[in-house]
PDB file of C-alpha atoms in Angstrom:
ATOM      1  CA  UNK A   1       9.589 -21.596  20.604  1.00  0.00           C
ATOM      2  CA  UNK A   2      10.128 -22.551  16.888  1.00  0.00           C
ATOM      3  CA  UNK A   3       8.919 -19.683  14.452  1.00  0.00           C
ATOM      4  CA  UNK A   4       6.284 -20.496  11.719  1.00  0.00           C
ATOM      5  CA  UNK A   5       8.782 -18.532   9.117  1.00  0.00           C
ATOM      6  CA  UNK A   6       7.776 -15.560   6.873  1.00  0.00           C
ATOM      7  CA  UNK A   7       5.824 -17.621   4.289  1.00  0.00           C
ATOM      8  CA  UNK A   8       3.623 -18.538   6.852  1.00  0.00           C
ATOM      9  CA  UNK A   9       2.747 -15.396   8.289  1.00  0.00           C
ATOM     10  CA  UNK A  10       2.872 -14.288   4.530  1.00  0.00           C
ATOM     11  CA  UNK A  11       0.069 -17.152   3.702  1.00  0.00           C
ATOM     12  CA  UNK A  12      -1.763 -16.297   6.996  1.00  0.00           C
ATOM     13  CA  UNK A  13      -1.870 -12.347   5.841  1.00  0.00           C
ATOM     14  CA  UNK A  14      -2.890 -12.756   2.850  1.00  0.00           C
ATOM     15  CA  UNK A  15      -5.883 -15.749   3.754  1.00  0.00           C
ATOM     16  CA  UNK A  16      -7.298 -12.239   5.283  1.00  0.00           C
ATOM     17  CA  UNK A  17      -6.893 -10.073   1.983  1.00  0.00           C
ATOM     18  CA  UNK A  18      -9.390  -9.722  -1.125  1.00  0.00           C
ATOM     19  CA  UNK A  19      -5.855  -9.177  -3.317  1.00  0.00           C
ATOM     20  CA  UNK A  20      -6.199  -7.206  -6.550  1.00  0.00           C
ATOM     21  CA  UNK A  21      -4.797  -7.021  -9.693  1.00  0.00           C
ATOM     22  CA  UNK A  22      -3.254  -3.800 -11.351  1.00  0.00           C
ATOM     23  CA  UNK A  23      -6.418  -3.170 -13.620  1.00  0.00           C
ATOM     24  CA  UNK A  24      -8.750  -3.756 -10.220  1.00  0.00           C
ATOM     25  CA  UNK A  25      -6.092  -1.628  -8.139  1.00  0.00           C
ATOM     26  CA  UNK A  26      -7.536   0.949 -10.752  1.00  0.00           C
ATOM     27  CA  UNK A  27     -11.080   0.312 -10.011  1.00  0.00           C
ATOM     28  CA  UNK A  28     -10.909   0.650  -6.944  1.00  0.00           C
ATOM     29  CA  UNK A  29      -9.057   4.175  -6.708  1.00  0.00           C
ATOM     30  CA  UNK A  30     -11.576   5.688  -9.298  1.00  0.00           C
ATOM     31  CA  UNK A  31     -14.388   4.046  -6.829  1.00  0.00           C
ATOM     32  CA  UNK A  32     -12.375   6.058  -4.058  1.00  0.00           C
ATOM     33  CA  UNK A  33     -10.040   3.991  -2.206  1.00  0.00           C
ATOM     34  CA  UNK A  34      -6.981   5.156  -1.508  1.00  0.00           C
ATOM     35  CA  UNK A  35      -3.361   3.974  -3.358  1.00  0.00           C
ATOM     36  CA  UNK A  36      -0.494   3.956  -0.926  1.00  0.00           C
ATOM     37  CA  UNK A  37       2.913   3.188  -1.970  1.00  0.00           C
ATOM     38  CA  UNK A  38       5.195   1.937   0.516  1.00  0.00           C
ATOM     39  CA  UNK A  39       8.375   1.441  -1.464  1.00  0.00           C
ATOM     40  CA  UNK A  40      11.605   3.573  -0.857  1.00  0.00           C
ATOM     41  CA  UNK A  41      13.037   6.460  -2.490  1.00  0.00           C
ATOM     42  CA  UNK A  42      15.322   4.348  -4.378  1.00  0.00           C
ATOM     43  CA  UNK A  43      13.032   1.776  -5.199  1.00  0.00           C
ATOM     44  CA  UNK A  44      10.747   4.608  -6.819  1.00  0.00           C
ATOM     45  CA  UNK A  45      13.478   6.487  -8.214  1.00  0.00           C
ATOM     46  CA  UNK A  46      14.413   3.050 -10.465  1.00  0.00           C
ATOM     47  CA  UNK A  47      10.639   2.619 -11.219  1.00  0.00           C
ATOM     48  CA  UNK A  48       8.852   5.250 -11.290  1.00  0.00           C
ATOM     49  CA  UNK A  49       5.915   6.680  -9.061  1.00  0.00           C
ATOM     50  CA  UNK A  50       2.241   5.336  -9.273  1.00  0.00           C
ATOM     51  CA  UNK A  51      -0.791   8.259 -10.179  1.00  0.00           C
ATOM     52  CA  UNK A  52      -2.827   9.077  -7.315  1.00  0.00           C
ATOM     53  CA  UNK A  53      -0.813   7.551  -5.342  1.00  0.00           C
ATOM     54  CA  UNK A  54       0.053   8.887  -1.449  1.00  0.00           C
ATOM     55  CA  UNK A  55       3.364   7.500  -0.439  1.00  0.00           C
ATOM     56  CA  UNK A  56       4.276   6.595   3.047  1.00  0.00           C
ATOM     57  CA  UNK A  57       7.031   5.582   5.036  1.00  0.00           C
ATOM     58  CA  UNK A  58       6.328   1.651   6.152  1.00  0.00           C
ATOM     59  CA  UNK A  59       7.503   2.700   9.193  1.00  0.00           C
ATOM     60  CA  UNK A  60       4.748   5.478   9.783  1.00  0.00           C
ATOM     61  CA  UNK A  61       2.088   3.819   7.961  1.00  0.00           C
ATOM     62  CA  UNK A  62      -0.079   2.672  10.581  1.00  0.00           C
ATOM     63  CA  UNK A  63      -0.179   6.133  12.554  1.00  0.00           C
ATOM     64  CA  UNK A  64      -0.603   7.574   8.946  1.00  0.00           C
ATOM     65  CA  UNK A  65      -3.665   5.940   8.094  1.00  0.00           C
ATOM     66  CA  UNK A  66      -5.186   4.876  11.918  1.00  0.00           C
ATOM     67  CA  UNK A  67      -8.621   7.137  12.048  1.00  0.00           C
ATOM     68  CA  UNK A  68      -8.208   7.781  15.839  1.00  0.00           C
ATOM     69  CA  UNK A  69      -4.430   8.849  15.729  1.00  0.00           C
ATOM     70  CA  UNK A  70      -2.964  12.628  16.178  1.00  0.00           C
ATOM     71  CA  UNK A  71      -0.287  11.887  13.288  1.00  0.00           C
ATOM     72  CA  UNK A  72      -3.136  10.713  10.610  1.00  0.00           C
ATOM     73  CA  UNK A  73      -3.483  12.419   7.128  1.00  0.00           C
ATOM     74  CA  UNK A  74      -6.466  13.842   6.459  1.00  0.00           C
ATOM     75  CA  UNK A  75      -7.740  10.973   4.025  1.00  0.00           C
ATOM     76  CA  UNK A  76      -7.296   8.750   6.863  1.00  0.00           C
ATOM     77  CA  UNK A  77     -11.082   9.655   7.399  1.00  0.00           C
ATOM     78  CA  UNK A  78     -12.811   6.325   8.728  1.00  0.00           C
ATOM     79  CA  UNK A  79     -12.219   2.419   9.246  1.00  0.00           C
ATOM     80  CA  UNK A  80     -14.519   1.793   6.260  1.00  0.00           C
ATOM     81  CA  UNK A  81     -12.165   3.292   3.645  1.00  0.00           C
ATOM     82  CA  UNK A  82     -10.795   1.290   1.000  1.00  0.00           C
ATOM     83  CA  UNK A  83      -7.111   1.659   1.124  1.00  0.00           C
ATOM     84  CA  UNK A  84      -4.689  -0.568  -1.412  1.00  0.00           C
ATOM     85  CA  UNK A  85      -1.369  -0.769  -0.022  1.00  0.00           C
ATOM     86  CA  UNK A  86       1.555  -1.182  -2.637  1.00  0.00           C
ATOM     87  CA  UNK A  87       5.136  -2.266  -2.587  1.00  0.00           C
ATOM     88  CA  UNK A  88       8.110  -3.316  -5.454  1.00  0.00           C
ATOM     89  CA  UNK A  89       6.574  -6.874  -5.446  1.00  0.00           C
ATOM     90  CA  UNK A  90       3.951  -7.194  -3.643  1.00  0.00           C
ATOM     91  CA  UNK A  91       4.934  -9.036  -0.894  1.00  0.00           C
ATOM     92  CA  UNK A  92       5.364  -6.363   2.539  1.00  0.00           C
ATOM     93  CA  UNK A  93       2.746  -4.976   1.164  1.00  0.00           C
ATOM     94  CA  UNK A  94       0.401  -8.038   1.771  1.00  0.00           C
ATOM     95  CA  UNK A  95       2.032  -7.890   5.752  1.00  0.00           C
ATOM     96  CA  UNK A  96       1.350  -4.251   5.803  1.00  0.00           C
ATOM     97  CA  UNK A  97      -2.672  -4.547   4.700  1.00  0.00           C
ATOM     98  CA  UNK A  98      -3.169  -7.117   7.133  1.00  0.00           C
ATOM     99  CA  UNK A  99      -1.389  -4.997   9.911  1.00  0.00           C
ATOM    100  CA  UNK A 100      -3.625  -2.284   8.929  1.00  0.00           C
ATOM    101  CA  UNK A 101      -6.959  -4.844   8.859  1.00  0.00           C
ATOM    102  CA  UNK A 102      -5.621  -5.577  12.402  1.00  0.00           C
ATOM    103  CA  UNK A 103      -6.028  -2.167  13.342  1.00  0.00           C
ATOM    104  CA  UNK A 104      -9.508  -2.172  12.353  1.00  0.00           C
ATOM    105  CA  UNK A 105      -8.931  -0.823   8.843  1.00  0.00           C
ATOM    106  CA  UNK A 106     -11.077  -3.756   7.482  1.00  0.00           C
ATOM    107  CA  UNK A 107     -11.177  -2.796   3.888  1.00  0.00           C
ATOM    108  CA  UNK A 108      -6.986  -2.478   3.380  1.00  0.00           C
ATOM    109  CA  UNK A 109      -5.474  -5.083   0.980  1.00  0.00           C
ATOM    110  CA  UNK A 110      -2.686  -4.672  -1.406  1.00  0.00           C
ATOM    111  CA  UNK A 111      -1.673  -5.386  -4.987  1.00  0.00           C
ATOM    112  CA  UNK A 112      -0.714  -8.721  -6.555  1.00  0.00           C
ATOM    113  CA  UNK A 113       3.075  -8.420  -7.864  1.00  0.00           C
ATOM    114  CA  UNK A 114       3.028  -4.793  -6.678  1.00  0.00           C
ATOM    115  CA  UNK A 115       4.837  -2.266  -8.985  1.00  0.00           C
ATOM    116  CA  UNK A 116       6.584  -4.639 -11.057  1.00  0.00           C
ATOM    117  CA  UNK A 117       2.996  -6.057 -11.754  1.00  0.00           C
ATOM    118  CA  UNK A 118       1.912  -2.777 -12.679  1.00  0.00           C
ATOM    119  CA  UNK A 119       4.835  -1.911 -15.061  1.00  0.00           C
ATOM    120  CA  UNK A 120       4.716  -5.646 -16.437  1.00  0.00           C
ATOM    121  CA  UNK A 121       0.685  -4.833 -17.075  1.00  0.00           C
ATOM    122  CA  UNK A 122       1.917  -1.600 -19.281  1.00  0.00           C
ATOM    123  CA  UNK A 123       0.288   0.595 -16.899  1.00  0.00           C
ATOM    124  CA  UNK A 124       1.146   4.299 -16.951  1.00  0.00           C
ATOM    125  CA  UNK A 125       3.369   5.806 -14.317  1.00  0.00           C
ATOM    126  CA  UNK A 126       3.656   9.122 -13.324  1.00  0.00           C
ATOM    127  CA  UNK A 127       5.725  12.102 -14.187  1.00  0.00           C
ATOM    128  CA  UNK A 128       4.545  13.861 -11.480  1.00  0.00           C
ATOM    129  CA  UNK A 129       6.355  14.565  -8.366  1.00  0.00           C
ATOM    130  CA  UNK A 130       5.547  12.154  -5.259  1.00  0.00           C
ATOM    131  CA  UNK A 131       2.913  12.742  -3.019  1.00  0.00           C
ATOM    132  CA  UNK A 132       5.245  12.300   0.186  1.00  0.00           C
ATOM    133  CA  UNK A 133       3.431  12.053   3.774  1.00  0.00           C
ATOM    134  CA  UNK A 134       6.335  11.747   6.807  1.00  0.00           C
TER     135      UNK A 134
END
């Protein structure tokens, strides 16, 4: 079987996603969704970490945020929440949303450009320590 390649799956997840910007990733945190940064250590280390933002572990992420799932966090608190899933540049981030949407979590999406986008848009960082979830 011949595979469809990663920009197709990457088209096909993001046909699924209202995408938003940096300025509506804002909105909609201070309308209550939830900001969750998937990038490394390193990769926040070299840019710094978002406000309000929970990081997790790509790896963990849908037993993180899954309503029904003994390893949740406790903001994982229904399949209605609003939850904007961020990466470096915005691109496993759109995969991850739509794995989450697949889940039932029909309100994830992610940020255009992801952090780069964010820093590019003169947004603030952080100077706080990471809010790490494992």
């Amino acid at each position: 079987m011949m595979s469809p390649g990663i920009d197709a799956l990457l088209e096909q997840a993001r046909a699924g996603l209202r995408r938003l910007t940096p300025h509506g990733t804002i909105e909609a945190v201070r309308a209550g969704a939830l900001l969750v940064d998937t990038r490394t250590e390193m990769q926040r280390r070299e840019q710094g970490e978002l406000p309000g933002a929970i990081v997790i572990d790509r790896t963990v992420l849908e037993w993180r945020l899954d309503p029904a799932s003994a390893w949740r966090i406790p903001e994982a608190t229904g399949y209605d929440r609003e939850i904007v899933v961020v990466c470096r540049q915005g691109f496993s981030s759109s995969l991850a949303a739509a794995g989450l949407q697949a889940l039932g979590l029909r309100q994830a999406t992610d940020m255009i450009g992801g952090v780069e986008a964010w820093r590019e848009a003169g947004l603030p960082m952080s100077d706080r320590l990471a809010d790490v979830r494992y």
